[in-house]
Coordinates of N, CA and C in Angstrom, one line a residue:
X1 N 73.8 12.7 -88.2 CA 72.8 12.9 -87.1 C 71.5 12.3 -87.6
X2 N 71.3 12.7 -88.9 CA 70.1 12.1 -89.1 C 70.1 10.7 -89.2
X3 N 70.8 10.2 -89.9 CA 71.3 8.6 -89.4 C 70.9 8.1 -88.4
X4 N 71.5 8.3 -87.4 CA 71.3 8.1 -85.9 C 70.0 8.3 -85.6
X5 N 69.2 9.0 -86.0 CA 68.1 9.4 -85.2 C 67.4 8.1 -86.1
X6 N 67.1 8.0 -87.2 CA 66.5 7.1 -88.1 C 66.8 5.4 -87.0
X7 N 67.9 5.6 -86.9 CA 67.9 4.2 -86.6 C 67.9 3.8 -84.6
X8 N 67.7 5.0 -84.3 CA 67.3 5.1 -82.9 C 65.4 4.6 -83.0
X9 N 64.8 5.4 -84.2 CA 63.2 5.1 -84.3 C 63.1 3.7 -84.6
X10 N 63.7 3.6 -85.4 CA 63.9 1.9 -86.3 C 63.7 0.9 -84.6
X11 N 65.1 1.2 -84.0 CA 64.9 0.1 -83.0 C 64.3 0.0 -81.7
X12 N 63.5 1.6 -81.9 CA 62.4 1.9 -80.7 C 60.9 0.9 -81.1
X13 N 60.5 1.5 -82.4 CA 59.7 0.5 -82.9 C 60.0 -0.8 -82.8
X14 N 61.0 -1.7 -83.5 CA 60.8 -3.1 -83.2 C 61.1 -3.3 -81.6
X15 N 61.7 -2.3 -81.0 CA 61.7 -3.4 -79.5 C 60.1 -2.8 -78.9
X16 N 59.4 -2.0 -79.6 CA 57.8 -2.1 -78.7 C 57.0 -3.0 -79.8
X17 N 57.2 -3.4 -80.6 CA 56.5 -4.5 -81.3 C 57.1 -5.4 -81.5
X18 N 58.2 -5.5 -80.8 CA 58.9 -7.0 -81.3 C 58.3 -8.3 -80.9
X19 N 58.6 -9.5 -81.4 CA 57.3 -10.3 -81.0 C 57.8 -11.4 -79.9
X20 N 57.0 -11.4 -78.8 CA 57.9 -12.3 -77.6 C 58.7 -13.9 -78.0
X21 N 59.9 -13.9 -77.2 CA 60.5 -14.6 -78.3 C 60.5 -16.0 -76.7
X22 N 59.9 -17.2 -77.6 CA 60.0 -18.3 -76.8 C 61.2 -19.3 -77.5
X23 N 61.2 -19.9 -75.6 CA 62.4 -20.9 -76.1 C 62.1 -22.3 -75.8
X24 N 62.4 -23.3 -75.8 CA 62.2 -24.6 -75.9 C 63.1 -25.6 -75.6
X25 N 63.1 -26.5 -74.6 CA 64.1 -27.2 -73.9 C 64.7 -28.2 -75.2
X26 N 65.7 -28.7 -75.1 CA 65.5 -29.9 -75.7 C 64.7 -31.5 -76.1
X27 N 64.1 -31.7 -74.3 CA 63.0 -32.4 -74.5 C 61.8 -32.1 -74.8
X28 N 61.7 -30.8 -75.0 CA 60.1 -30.2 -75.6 C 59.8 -30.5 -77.3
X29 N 61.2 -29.8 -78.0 CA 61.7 -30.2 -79.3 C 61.7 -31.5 -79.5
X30 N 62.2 -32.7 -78.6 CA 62.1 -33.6 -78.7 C 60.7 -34.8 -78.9
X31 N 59.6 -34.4 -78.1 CA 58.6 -34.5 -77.9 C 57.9 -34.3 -78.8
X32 N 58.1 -33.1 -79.6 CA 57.1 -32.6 -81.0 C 57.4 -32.8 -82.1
X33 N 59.2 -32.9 -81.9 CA 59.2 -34.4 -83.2 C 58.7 -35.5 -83.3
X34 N 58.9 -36.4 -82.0 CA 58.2 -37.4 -82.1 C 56.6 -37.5 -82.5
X35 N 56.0 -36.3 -82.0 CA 54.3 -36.0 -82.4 C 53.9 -35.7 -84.0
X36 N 54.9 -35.6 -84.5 CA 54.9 -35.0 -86.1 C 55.6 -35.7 -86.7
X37 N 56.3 -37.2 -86.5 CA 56.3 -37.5 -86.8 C 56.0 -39.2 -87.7
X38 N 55.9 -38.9 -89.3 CA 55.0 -39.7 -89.8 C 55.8 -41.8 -89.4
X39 N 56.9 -41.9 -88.9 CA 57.5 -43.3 -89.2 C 57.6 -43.6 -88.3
X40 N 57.7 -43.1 -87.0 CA 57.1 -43.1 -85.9 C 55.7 -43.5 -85.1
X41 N 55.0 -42.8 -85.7 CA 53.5 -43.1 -85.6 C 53.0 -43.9 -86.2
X42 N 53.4 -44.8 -87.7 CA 53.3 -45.5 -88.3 C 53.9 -47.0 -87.3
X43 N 54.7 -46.6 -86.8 CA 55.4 -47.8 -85.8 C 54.5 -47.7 -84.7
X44 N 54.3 -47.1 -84.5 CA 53.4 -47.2 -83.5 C 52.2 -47.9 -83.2
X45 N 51.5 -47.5 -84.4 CA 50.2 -48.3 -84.8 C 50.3 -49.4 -84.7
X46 N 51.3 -49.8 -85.8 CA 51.7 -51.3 -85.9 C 51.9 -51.9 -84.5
X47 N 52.6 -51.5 -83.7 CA 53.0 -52.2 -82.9 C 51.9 -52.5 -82.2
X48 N 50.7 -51.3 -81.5 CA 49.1 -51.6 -81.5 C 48.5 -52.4 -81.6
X49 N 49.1 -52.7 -83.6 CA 48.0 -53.8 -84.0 C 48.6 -55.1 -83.4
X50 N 49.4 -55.4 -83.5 CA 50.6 -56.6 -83.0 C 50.0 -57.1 -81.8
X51 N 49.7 -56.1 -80.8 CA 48.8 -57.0 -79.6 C 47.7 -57.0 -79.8
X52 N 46.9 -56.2 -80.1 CA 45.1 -56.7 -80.8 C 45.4 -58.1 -81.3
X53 N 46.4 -58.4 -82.2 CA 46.7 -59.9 -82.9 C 46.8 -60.9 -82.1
X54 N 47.5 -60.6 -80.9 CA 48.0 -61.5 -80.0 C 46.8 -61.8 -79.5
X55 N 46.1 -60.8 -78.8 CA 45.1 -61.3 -77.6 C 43.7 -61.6 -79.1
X56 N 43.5 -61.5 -80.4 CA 42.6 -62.3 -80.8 C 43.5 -63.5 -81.2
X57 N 44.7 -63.9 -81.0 CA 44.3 -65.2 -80.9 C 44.6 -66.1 -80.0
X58 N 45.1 -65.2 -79.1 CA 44.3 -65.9 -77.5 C 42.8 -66.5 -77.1
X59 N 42.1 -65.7 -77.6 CA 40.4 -65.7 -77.9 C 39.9 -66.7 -78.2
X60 N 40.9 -67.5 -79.1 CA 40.7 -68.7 -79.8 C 40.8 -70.0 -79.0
X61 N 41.6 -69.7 -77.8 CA 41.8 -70.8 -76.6 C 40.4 -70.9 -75.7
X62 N 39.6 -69.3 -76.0 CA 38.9 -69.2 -74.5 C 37.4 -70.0 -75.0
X63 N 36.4 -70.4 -74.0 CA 35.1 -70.7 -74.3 C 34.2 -69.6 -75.0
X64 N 33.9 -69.8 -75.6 CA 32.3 -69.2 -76.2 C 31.4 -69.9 -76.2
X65 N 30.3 -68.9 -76.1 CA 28.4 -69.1 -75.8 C 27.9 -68.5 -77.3
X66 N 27.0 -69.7 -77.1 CA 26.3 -69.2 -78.5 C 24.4 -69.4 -78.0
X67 N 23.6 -68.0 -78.3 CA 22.4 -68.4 -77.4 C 21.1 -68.2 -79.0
X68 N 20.6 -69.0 -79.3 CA 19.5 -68.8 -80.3 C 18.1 -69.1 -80.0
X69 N 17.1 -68.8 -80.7 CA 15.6 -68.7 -80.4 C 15.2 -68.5 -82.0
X70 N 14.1 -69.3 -81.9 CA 13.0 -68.5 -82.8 C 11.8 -69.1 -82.3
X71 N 10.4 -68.4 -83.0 CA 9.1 -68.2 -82.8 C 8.6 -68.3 -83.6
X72 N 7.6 -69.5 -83.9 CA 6.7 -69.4 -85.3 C 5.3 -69.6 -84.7
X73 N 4.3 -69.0 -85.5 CA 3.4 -69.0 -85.5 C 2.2 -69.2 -86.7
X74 N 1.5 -70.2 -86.8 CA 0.9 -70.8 -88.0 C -0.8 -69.9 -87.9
X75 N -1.2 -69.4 -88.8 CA -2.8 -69.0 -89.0 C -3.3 -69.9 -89.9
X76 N -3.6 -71.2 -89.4 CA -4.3 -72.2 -89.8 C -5.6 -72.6 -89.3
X77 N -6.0 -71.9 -88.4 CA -7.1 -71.9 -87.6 C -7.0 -72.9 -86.3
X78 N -5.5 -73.0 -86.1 CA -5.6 -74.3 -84.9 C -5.1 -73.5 -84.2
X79 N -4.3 -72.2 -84.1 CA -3.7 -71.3 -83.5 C -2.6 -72.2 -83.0
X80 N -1.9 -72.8 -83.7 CA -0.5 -73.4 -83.1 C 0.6 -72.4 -83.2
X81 N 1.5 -72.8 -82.3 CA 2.8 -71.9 -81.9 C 3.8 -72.5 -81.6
X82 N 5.3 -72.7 -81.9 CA 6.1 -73.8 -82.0 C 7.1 -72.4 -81.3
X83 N 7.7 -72.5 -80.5 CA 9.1 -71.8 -79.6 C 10.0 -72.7 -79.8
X84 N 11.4 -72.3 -79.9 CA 12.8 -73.2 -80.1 C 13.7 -72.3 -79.5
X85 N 14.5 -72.9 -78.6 CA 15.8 -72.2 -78.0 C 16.5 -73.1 -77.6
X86 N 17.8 -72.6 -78.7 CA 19.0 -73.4 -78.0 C 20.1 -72.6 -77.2
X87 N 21.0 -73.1 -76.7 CA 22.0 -73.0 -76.0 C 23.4 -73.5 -76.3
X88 N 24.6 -73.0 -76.9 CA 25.8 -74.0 -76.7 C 26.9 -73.5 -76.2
X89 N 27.8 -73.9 -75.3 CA 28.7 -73.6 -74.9 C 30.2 -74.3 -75.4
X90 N 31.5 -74.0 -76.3 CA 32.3 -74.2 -76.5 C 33.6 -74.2 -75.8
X91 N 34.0 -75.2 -75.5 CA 35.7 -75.1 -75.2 C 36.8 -75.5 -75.7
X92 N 37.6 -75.3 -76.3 CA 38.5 -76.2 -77.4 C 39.3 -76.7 -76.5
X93 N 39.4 -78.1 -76.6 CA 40.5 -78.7 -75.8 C 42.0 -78.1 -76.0
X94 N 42.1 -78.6 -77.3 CA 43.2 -78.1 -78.0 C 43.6 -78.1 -79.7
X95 N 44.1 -77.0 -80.1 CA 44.2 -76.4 -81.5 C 46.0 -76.7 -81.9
X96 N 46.7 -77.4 -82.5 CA 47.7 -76.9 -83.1 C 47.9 -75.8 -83.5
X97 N 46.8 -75.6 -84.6 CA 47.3 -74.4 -85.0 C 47.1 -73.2 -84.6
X98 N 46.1 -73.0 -83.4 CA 46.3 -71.5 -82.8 C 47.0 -71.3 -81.8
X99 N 47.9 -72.7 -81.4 CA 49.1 -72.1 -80.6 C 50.0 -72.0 -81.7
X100 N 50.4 -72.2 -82.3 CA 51.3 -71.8 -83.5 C 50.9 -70.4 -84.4
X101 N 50.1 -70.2 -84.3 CA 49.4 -68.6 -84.4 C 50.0 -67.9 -83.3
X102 N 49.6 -68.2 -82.4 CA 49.6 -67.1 -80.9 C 51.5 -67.2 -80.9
X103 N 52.6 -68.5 -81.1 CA 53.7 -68.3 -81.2 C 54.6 -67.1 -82.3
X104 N 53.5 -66.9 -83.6 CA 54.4 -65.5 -84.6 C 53.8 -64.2 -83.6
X105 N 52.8 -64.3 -83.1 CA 52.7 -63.0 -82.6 C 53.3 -62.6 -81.0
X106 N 53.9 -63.7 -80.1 CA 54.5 -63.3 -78.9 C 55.8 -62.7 -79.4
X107 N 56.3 -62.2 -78.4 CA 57.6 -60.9 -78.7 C 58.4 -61.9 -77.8

């Protein structure tokens, strides 16, 4: 009797504190592997970097601007002042080797 009663309290207590029990699909589990893990994520990046690579050296086909100035000023008593500004704009006709670049990094 006393037995019984002991373990009537035993399982009155854990089922009023027992702690809510969650469950989890397979693709939830699936998901939080992939989140945690480290060889994965490391692939990941990489593969990231892989098109950063590509499109800088695409970059290498396109025009660029280059814009400069300077300003001098002489205290010689003549109060002279010399301004310079250039301008240039670039377009590479064509590069062997940054299409041969841009070839290791297309998929």
């Amino acid at each position: 009797m006393q037995k019984r009663l002991v373990a009537t309290l035993l399982a009155g207590v854990f089922a009023a504190v027992g702690l809510p029990a969650h469950s989890a699909d397979l693709m939830q589990v699936y998901q939080l592997a992939l989140a945690n893990d480290p060889v994965y994520t490391s692939a990941r990046y990489a593969a990231d970097a892989g098109q950063t690579k590509s499109m800088q050296g695409l970059s290498a086909l396109l025009p660029s601007i280059g814009v400069t100035g300077s300003y001098t000023r002489s205290n010689d008593g003549l109060n002279d002042s010399n301004n310079t500004y250039s301008l240039a704009l670039k377009q590479p006709l064509f590069g062997i080797d940054v299409v041969e670049r841009l070839g290791e990094f297309s998929c």
